[in-house]
mmCIF file of C-alpha atoms in Angstrom:
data_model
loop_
_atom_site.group_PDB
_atom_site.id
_atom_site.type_symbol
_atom_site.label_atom_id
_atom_site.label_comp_id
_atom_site.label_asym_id
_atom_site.label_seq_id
_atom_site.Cartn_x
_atom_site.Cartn_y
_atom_site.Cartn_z
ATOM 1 C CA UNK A 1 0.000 0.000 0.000
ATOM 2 C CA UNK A 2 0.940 3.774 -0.256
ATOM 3 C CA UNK A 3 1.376 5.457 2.627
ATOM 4 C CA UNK A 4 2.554 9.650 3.132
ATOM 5 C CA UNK A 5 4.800 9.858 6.172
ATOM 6 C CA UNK A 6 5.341 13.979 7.581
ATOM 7 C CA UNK A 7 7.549 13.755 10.136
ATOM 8 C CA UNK A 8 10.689 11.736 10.101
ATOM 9 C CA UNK A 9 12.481 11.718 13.687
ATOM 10 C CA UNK A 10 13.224 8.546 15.536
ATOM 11 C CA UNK A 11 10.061 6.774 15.288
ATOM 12 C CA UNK A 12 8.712 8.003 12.068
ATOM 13 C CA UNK A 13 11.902 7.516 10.077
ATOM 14 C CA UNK A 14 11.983 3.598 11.147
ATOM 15 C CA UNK A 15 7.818 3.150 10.444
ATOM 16 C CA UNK A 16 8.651 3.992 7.074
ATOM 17 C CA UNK A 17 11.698 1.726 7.256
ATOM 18 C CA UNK A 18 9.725 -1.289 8.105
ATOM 19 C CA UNK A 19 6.964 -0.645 5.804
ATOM 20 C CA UNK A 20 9.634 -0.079 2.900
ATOM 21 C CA UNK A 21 11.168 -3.395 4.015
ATOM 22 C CA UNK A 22 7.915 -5.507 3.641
ATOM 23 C CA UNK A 23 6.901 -3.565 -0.026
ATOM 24 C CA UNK A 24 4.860 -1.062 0.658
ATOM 25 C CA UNK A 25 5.530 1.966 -1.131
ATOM 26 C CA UNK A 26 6.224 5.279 1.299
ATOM 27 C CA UNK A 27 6.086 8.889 0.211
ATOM 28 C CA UNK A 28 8.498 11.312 2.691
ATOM 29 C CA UNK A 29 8.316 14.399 3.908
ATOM 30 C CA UNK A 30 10.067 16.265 6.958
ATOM 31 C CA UNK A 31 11.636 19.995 7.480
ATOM 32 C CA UNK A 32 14.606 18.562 7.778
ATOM 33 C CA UNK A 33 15.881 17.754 4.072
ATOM 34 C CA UNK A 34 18.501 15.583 4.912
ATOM 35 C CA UNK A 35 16.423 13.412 6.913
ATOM 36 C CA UNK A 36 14.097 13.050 3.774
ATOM 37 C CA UNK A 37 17.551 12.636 1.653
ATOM 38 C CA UNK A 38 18.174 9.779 3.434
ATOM 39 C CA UNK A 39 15.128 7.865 3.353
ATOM 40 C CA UNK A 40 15.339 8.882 -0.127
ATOM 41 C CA UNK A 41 18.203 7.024 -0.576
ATOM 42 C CA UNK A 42 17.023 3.721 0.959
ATOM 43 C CA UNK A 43 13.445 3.696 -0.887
ATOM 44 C CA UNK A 44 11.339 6.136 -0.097
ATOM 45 C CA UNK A 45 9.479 8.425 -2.752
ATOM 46 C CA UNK A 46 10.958 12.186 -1.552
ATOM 47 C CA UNK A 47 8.402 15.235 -1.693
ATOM 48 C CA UNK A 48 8.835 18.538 -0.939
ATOM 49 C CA UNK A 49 5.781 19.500 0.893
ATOM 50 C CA UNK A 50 2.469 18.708 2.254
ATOM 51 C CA UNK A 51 0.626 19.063 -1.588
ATOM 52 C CA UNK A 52 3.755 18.161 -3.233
ATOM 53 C CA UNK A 53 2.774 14.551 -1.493
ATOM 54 C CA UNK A 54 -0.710 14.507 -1.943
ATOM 55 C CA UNK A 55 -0.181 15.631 -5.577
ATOM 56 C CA UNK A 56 2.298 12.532 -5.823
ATOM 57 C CA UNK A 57 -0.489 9.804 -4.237
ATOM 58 C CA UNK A 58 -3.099 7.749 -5.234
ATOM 59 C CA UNK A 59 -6.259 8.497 -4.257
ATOM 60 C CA UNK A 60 -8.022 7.513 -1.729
ATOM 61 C CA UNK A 61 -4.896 9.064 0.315
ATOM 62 C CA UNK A 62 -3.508 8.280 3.538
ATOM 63 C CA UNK A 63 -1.226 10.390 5.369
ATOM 64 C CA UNK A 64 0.866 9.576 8.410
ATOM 65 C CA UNK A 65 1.509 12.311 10.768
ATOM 66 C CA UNK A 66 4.107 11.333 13.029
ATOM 67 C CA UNK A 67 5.019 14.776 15.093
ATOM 68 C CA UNK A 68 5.565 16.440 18.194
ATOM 69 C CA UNK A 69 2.029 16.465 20.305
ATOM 70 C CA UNK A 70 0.319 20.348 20.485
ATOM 71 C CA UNK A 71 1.504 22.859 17.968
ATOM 72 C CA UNK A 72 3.211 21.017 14.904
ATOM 73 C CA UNK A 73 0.840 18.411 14.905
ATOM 74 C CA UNK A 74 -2.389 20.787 15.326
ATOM 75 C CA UNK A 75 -0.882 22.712 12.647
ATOM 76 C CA UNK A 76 0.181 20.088 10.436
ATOM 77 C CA UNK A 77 -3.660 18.186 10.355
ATOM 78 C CA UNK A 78 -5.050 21.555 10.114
ATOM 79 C CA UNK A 79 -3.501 22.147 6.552
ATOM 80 C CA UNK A 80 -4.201 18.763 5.252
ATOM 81 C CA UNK A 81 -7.632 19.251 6.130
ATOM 82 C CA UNK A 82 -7.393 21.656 3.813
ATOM 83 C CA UNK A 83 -5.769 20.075 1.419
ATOM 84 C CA UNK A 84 -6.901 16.643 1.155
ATOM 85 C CA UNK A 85 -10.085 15.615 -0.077
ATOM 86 C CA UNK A 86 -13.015 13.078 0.562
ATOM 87 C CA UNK A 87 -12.045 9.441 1.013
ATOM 88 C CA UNK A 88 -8.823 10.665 2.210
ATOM 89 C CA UNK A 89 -7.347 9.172 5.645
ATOM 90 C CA UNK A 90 -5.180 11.200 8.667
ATOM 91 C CA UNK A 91 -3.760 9.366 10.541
ATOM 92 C CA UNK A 92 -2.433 11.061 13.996
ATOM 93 C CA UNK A 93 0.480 8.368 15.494
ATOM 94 C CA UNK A 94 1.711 10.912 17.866
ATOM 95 C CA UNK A 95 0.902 11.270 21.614
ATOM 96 C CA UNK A 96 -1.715 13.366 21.184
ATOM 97 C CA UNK A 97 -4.564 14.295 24.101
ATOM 98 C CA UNK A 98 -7.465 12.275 23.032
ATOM 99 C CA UNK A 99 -9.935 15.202 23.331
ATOM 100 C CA UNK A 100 -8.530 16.889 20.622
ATOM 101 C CA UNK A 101 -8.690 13.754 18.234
ATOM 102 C CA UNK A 102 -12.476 13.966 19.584
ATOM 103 C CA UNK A 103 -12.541 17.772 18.238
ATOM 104 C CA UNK A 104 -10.469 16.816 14.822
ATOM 105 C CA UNK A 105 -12.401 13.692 13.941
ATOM 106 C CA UNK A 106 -15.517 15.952 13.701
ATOM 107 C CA UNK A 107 -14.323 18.896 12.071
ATOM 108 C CA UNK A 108 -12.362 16.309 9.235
ATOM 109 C CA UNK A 109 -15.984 14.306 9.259
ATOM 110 C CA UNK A 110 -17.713 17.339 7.956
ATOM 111 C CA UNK A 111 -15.045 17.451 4.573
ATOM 112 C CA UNK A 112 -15.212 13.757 4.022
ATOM 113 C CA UNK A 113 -11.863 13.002 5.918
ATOM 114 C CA UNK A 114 -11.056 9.905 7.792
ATOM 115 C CA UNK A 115 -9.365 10.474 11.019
ATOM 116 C CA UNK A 116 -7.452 7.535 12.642
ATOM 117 C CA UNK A 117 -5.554 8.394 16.319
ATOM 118 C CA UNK A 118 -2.765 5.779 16.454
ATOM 119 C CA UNK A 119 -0.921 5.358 19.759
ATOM 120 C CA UNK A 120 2.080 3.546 19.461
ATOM 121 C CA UNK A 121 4.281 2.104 21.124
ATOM 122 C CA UNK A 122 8.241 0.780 20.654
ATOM 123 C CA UNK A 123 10.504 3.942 20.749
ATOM 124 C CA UNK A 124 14.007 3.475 18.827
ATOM 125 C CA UNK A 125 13.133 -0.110 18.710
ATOM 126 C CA UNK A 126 9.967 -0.316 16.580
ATOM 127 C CA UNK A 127 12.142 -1.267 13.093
ATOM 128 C CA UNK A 128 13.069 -4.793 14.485
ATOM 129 C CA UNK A 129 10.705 -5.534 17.235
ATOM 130 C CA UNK A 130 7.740 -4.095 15.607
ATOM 131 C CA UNK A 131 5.042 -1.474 16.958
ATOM 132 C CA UNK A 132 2.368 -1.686 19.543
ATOM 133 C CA UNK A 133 -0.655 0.058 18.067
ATOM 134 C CA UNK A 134 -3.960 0.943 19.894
ATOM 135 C CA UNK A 135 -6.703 2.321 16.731
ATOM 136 C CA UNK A 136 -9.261 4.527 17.261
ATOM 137 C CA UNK A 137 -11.360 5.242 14.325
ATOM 138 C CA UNK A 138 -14.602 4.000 11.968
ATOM 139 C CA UNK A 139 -14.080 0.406 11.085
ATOM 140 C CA UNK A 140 -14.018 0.767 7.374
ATOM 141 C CA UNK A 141 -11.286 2.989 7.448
ATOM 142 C CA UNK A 142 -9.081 0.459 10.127
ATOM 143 C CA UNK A 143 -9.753 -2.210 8.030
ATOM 144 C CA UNK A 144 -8.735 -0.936 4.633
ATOM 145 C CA UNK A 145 -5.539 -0.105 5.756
ATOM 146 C CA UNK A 146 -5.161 -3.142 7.859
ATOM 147 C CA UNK A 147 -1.894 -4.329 5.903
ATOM 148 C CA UNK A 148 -0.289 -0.995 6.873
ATOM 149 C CA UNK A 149 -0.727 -1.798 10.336
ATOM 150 C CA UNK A 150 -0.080 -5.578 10.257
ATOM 151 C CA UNK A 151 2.975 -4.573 8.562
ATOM 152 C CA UNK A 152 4.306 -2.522 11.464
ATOM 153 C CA UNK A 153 2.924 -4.748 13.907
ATOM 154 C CA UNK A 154 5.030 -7.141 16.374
ATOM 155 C CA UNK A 155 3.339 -10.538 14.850
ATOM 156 C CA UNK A 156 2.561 -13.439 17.014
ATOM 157 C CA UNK A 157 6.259 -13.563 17.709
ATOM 158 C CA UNK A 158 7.698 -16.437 20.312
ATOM 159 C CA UNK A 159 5.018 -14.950 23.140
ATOM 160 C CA UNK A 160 3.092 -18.044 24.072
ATOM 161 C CA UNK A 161 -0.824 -17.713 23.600
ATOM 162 C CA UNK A 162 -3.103 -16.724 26.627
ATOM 163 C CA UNK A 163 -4.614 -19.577 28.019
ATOM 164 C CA UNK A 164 -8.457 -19.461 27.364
ATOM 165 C CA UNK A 165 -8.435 -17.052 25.423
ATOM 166 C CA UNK A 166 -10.750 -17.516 22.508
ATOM 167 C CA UNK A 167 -11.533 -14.194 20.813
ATOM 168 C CA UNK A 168 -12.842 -13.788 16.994
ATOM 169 C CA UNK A 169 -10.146 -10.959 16.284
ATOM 170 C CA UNK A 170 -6.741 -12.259 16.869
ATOM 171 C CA UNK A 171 -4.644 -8.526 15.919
ATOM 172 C CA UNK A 172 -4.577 -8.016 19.662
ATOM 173 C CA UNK A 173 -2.388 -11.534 19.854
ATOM 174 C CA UNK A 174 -0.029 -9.631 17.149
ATOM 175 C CA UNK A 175 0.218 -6.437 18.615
ATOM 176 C CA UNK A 176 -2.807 -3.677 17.505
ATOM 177 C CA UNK A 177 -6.088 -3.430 17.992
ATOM 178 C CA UNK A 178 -9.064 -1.323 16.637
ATOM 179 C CA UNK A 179 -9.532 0.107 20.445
ATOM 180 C CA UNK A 180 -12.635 1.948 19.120
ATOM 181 C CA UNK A 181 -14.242 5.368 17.402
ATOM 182 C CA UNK A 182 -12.043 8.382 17.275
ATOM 183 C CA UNK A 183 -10.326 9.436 20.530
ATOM 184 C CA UNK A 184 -10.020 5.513 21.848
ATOM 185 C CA UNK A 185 -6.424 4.951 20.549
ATOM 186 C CA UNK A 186 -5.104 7.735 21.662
ATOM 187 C CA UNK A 187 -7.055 7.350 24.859
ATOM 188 C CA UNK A 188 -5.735 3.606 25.731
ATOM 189 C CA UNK A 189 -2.204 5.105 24.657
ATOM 190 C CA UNK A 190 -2.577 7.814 27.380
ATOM 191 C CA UNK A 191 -3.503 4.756 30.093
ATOM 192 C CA UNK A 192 -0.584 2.705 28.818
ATOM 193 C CA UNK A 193 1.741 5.544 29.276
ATOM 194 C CA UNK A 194 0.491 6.936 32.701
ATOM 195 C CA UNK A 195 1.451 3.030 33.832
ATOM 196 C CA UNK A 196 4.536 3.154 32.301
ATOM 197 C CA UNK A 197 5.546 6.186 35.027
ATOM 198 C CA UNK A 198 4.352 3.875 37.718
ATOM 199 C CA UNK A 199 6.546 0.488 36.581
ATOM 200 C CA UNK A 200 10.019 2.788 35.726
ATOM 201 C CA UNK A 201 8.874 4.463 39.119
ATOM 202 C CA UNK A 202 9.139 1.271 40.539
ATOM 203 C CA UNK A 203 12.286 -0.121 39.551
ATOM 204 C CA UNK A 204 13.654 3.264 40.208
ATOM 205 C CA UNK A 205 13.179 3.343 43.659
ATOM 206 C CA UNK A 206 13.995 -0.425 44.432
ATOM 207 C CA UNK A 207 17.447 0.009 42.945
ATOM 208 C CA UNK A 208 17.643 3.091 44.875
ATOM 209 C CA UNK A 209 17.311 1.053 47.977
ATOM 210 C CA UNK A 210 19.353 -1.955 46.830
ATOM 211 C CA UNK A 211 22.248 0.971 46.219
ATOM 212 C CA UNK A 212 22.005 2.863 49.168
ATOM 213 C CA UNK A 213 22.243 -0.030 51.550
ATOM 214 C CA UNK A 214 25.684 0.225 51.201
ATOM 215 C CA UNK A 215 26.108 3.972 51.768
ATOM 216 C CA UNK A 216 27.229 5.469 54.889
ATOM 217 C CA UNK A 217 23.289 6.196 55.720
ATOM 218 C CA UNK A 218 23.181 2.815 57.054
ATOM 219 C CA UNK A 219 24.974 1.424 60.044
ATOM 220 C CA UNK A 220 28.714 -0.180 59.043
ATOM 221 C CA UNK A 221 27.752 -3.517 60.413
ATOM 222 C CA UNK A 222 24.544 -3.752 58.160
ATOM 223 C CA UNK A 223 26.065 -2.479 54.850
ATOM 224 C CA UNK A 224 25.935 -4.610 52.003
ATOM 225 C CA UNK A 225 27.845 -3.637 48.739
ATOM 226 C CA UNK A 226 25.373 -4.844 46.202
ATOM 227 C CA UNK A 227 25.997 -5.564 42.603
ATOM 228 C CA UNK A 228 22.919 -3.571 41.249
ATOM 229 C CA UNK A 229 24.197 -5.227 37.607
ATOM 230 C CA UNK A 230 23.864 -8.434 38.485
ATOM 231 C CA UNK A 231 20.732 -8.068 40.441
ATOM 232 C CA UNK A 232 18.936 -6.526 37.264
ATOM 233 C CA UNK A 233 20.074 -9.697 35.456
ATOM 234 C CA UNK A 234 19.292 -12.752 37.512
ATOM 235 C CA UNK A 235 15.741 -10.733 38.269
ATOM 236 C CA UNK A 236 15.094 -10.780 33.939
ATOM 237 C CA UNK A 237 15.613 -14.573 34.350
ATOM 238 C CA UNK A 238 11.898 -16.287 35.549
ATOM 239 C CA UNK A 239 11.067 -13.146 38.048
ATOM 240 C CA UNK A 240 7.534 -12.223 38.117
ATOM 241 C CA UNK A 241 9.212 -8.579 37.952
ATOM 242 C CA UNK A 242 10.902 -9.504 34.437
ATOM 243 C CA UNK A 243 10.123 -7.017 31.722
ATOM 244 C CA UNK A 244 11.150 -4.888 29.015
ATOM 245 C CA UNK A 245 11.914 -2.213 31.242
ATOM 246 C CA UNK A 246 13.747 -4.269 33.485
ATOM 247 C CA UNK A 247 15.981 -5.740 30.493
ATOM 248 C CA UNK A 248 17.241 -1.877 29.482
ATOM 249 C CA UNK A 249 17.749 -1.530 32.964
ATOM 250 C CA UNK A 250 20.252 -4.354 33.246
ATOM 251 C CA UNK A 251 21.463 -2.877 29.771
ATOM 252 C CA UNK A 252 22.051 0.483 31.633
ATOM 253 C CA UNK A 253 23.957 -0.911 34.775
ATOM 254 C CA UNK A 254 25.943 -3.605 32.599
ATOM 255 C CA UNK A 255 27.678 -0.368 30.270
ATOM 256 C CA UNK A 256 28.147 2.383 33.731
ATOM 257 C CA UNK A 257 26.604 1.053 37.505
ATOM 258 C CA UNK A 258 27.024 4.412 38.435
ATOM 259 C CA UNK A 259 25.131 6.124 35.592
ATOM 260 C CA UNK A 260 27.778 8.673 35.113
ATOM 261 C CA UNK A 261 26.560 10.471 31.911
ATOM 262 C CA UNK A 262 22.426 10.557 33.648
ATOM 263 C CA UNK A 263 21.945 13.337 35.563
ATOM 264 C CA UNK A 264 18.603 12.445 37.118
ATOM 265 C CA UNK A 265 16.477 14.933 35.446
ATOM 266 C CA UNK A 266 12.940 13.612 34.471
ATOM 267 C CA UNK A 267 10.671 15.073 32.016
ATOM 268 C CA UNK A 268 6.969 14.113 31.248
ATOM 269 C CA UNK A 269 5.671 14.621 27.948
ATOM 270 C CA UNK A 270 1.860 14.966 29.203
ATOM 271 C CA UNK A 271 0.557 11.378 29.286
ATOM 272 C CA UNK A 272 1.288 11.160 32.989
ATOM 273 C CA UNK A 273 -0.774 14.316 33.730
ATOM 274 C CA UNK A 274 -3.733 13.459 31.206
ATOM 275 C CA UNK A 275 -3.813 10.136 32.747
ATOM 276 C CA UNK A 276 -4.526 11.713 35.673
ATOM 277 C CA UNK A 277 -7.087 14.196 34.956
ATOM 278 C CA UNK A 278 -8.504 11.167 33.295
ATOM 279 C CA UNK A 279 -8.634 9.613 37.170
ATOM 280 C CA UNK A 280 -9.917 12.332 38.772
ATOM 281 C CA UNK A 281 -12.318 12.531 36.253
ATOM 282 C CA UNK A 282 -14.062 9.440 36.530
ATOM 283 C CA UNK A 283 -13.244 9.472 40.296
ATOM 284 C CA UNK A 284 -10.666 6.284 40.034
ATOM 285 C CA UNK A 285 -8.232 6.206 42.679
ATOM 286 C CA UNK A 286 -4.652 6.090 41.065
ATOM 287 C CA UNK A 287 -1.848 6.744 43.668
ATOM 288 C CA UNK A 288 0.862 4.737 42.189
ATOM 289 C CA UNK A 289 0.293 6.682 39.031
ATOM 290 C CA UNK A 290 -0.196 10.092 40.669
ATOM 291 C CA UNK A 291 3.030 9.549 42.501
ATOM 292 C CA UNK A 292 5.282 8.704 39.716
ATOM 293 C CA UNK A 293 4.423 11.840 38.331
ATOM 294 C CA UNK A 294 4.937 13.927 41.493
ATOM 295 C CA UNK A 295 8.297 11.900 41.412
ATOM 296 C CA UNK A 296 9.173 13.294 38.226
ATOM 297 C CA UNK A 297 8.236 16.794 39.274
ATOM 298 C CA UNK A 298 10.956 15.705 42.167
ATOM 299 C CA UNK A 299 13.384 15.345 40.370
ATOM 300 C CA UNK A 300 14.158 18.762 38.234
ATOM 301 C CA UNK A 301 15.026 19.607 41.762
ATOM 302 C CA UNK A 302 17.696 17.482 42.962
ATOM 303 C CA UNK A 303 18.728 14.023 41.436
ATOM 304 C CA UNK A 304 19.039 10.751 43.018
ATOM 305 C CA UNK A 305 20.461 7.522 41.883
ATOM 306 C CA UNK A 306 16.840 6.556 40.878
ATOM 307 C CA UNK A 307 16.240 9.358 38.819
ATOM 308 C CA UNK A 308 19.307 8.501 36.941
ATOM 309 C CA UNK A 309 17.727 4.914 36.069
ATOM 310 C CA UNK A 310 14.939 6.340 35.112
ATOM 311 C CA UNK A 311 16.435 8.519 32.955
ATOM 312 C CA UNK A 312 18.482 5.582 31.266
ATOM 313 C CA UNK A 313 15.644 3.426 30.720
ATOM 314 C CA UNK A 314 13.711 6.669 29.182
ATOM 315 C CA UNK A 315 17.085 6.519 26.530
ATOM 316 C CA UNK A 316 16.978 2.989 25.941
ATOM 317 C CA UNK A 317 13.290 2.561 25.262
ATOM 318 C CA UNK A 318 13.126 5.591 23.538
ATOM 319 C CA UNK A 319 16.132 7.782 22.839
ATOM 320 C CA UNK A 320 15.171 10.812 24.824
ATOM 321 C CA UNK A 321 17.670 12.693 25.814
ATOM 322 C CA UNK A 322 17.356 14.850 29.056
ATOM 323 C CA UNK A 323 17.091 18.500 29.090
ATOM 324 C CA UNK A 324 20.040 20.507 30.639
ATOM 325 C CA UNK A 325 19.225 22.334 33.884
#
C-alpha cells in the first residue's frame, strides 16, 4: 500500500523503514531535508511539501503524521484538512490528548476526511521488534488499511498464547487493535503511558534502595555492597518482575553502575498528567500513578540515583535525551 509519512524523527523515520522493508511503497516528507535525503536514498518516494505529497499519491490518500504532540501536529492536520479531499485518511500516530482527536475527527468528518488516532508504542526499537498500536477510528477505514498496520505490527512472535483465550479478532495476539471510534487509541495510549511512570517508578526506587544499603546512611555492620548489575540480570531470568523495562535496565547498569553520563532529570511529555485528569475525572483512585508523576516533578530539583535509572531506561526505550538544567 501507499502510505505519506510527515515527520521523520526517531520513530517516524523507522515506520517507514519497516513498511519499505515488507513492499509497501512510502512517500516522505520532513523539514529537515537531509532526513528526507536519506530515506530517499534507501526507498522512499521524496516530496517537498504537504501538496507536493498529496499531488504525488493515489487516491483515496492516507497520510501519516508522526510529530511532536500540540503545535506542529495541530498545525500540520489543520492544513491537510485543507488540502486533502473526501475518502482521504489522517492518521495522527503521535501522543496526542485524546480530546482533541475527539474535536479533529468531527471537524475532518464534515469534509469527508477519515481520522485515525494511532498510539504507538516501541521507541528506537519499533524497526526490528515491531510497533504496539492501539486504533481509534470508523471500522471501514481500520480495516482498509489493515496491511499498513499488520505490517508494522510485532506478529505473534515467540510470546506463548493466553490460556483461554478464545476471541474472533486475533490482531490483539499480534500487537494492535481497533480500540474503538475516534479518541479511543489515543485514549488507551494515554492509560498505557500513565502506567509506564508507575513500573520505571518502581524499579527506580527499588534500585535506589538496593544501592544505598551500602552507603554510609546505614549502620557499618549492616552495609551490604550490592551488585545492582547483576541483580537486574538474575531478576530478567523467571522473576515475576521480568520485563522490558527491566531488560534496558540491566542494559544500563551492565555499560556504567554508576550512571555517570544521567543526571537524574525527568521530564513528562503529558501522558502522565492526562492520565490523571482522566482519574480524577471518573473518580478512580490512582496513587501509584499520581506519585510517579509527582516523582518526576521531584526530580528537576535534585537528582538521586533513581532518577538517573529512570532517565536511562527513558534513553533505551526511547532515545530521549534529558534536558540541561
Amino acid at each position: 500500500m501507499q502510505l505519506g509519512i510527515i515527520g521523520l524523527g526517531r520513530m517516524g523515520g523507522n515506520i517507514a523503514r519497516r513498511l519499505m522493508k515488507n513492499g509497501h511503497e512510502v512517500f516522505a516528507y520532513d523539514r529537515s531535508a537531509d532526513s528526507i535525503e536519506t530515506l530517499a536514498k534507501e526507498g522512499a518516494k521524496a516530496t517537498t511539501g504537504l501538496e507536493d505529497m498529496i499531488q504525488q499519491m493515489a487516491k483515496p490518500r492516507a497520510l501519516w503524521v508522526m510529530l511532536p504532540a500540540g503545535d506542529p501536529t495541530e498545525q500540520t492536520i489543520n492544513t491537510l484538512g485543507q488540502m486533502l479531499e473526501p475518502g482521504d485518511t489522517i492518521i495522527d500516530g503521535g501522543n496526542t490528548y485524546y480530546k482533541d482527536d475527539l474535536r479533529r475527527a468531527k471537524a475532518l468528518a464534515e469534509k469527508g476526511i477519515h481520522y485515525l488516532d494511532v498510539g504507538t508504542s516501541g521507541g528506537v526499537w519499533g524497526l526490528e521488534r515491531g510497533y504496539c498500536m492501539m486504533i481509534g477510528g470508523d471500522k471501514e477505514t481500520v480495516d482498509r488499511l489493515d496491511p499498513i498496520f499488520d505490517t508494522l505490527a510485532p506478529g505473534y512472535g515467540d510470546i506463548e498464547r493466553t490460556r483461554g483465550r478464545n476471541a474472533p479478532d486475533e490482531r490483539a495476539e499480534r500487537g494492535y487493535i481497533h480500540a474503538g471510534p475516534a479518541g479511543s487509541g489515543h485514549f488507551v495510549k494515554m492509560i498505557h503511558n500513565g502506567i509506564e511512570y508507575g513500573m520505571m517508578q518502581a524499579y527506580a526506587e527499588g534500585f535506589d534502595i538496593l544501592k544505598m544499603r551500602g552507603s554510609e546512611n546505614v549502620p557499618e555492620e549492616e552495609r551490604l555492597q550490592l551488585d545492582l548489575a547483576d541483580i537486574a540480570e538474575v531478576w530478567r531470568r523467571g522473576s515475576v518482575v521480568s520485563s522490558w523495562l527491566l531488560d534496558l535496565t540491566a542494559q544500563a547498569l551492565a555499560q556504567d553502575v554508576e550512571l555517570e553520563k544521567f543526571s537524574g532529570f525527568v521530564s513528562d511529555s503529558g501522558e502522565g498528567r492526562w492520565t490523571i485528569e482522566a482519574a480524577i475525572e471518573e473518580a478512580v483512585p490512582a496513587p501509584v500513578l499520581t506519585s510517579a508523576l509527582y516523582a518526576r516533578f521531584r526530580s528537576r530539583q535534585k537528582a538521586t540515583y533513581g532518577d538517573k535509572l529512570l532517565s536511562a531506561m527513558r534513553f533505551g526505550f526511547g532515545g530521549h535525551v534529558e534536558i540541561p538544567q
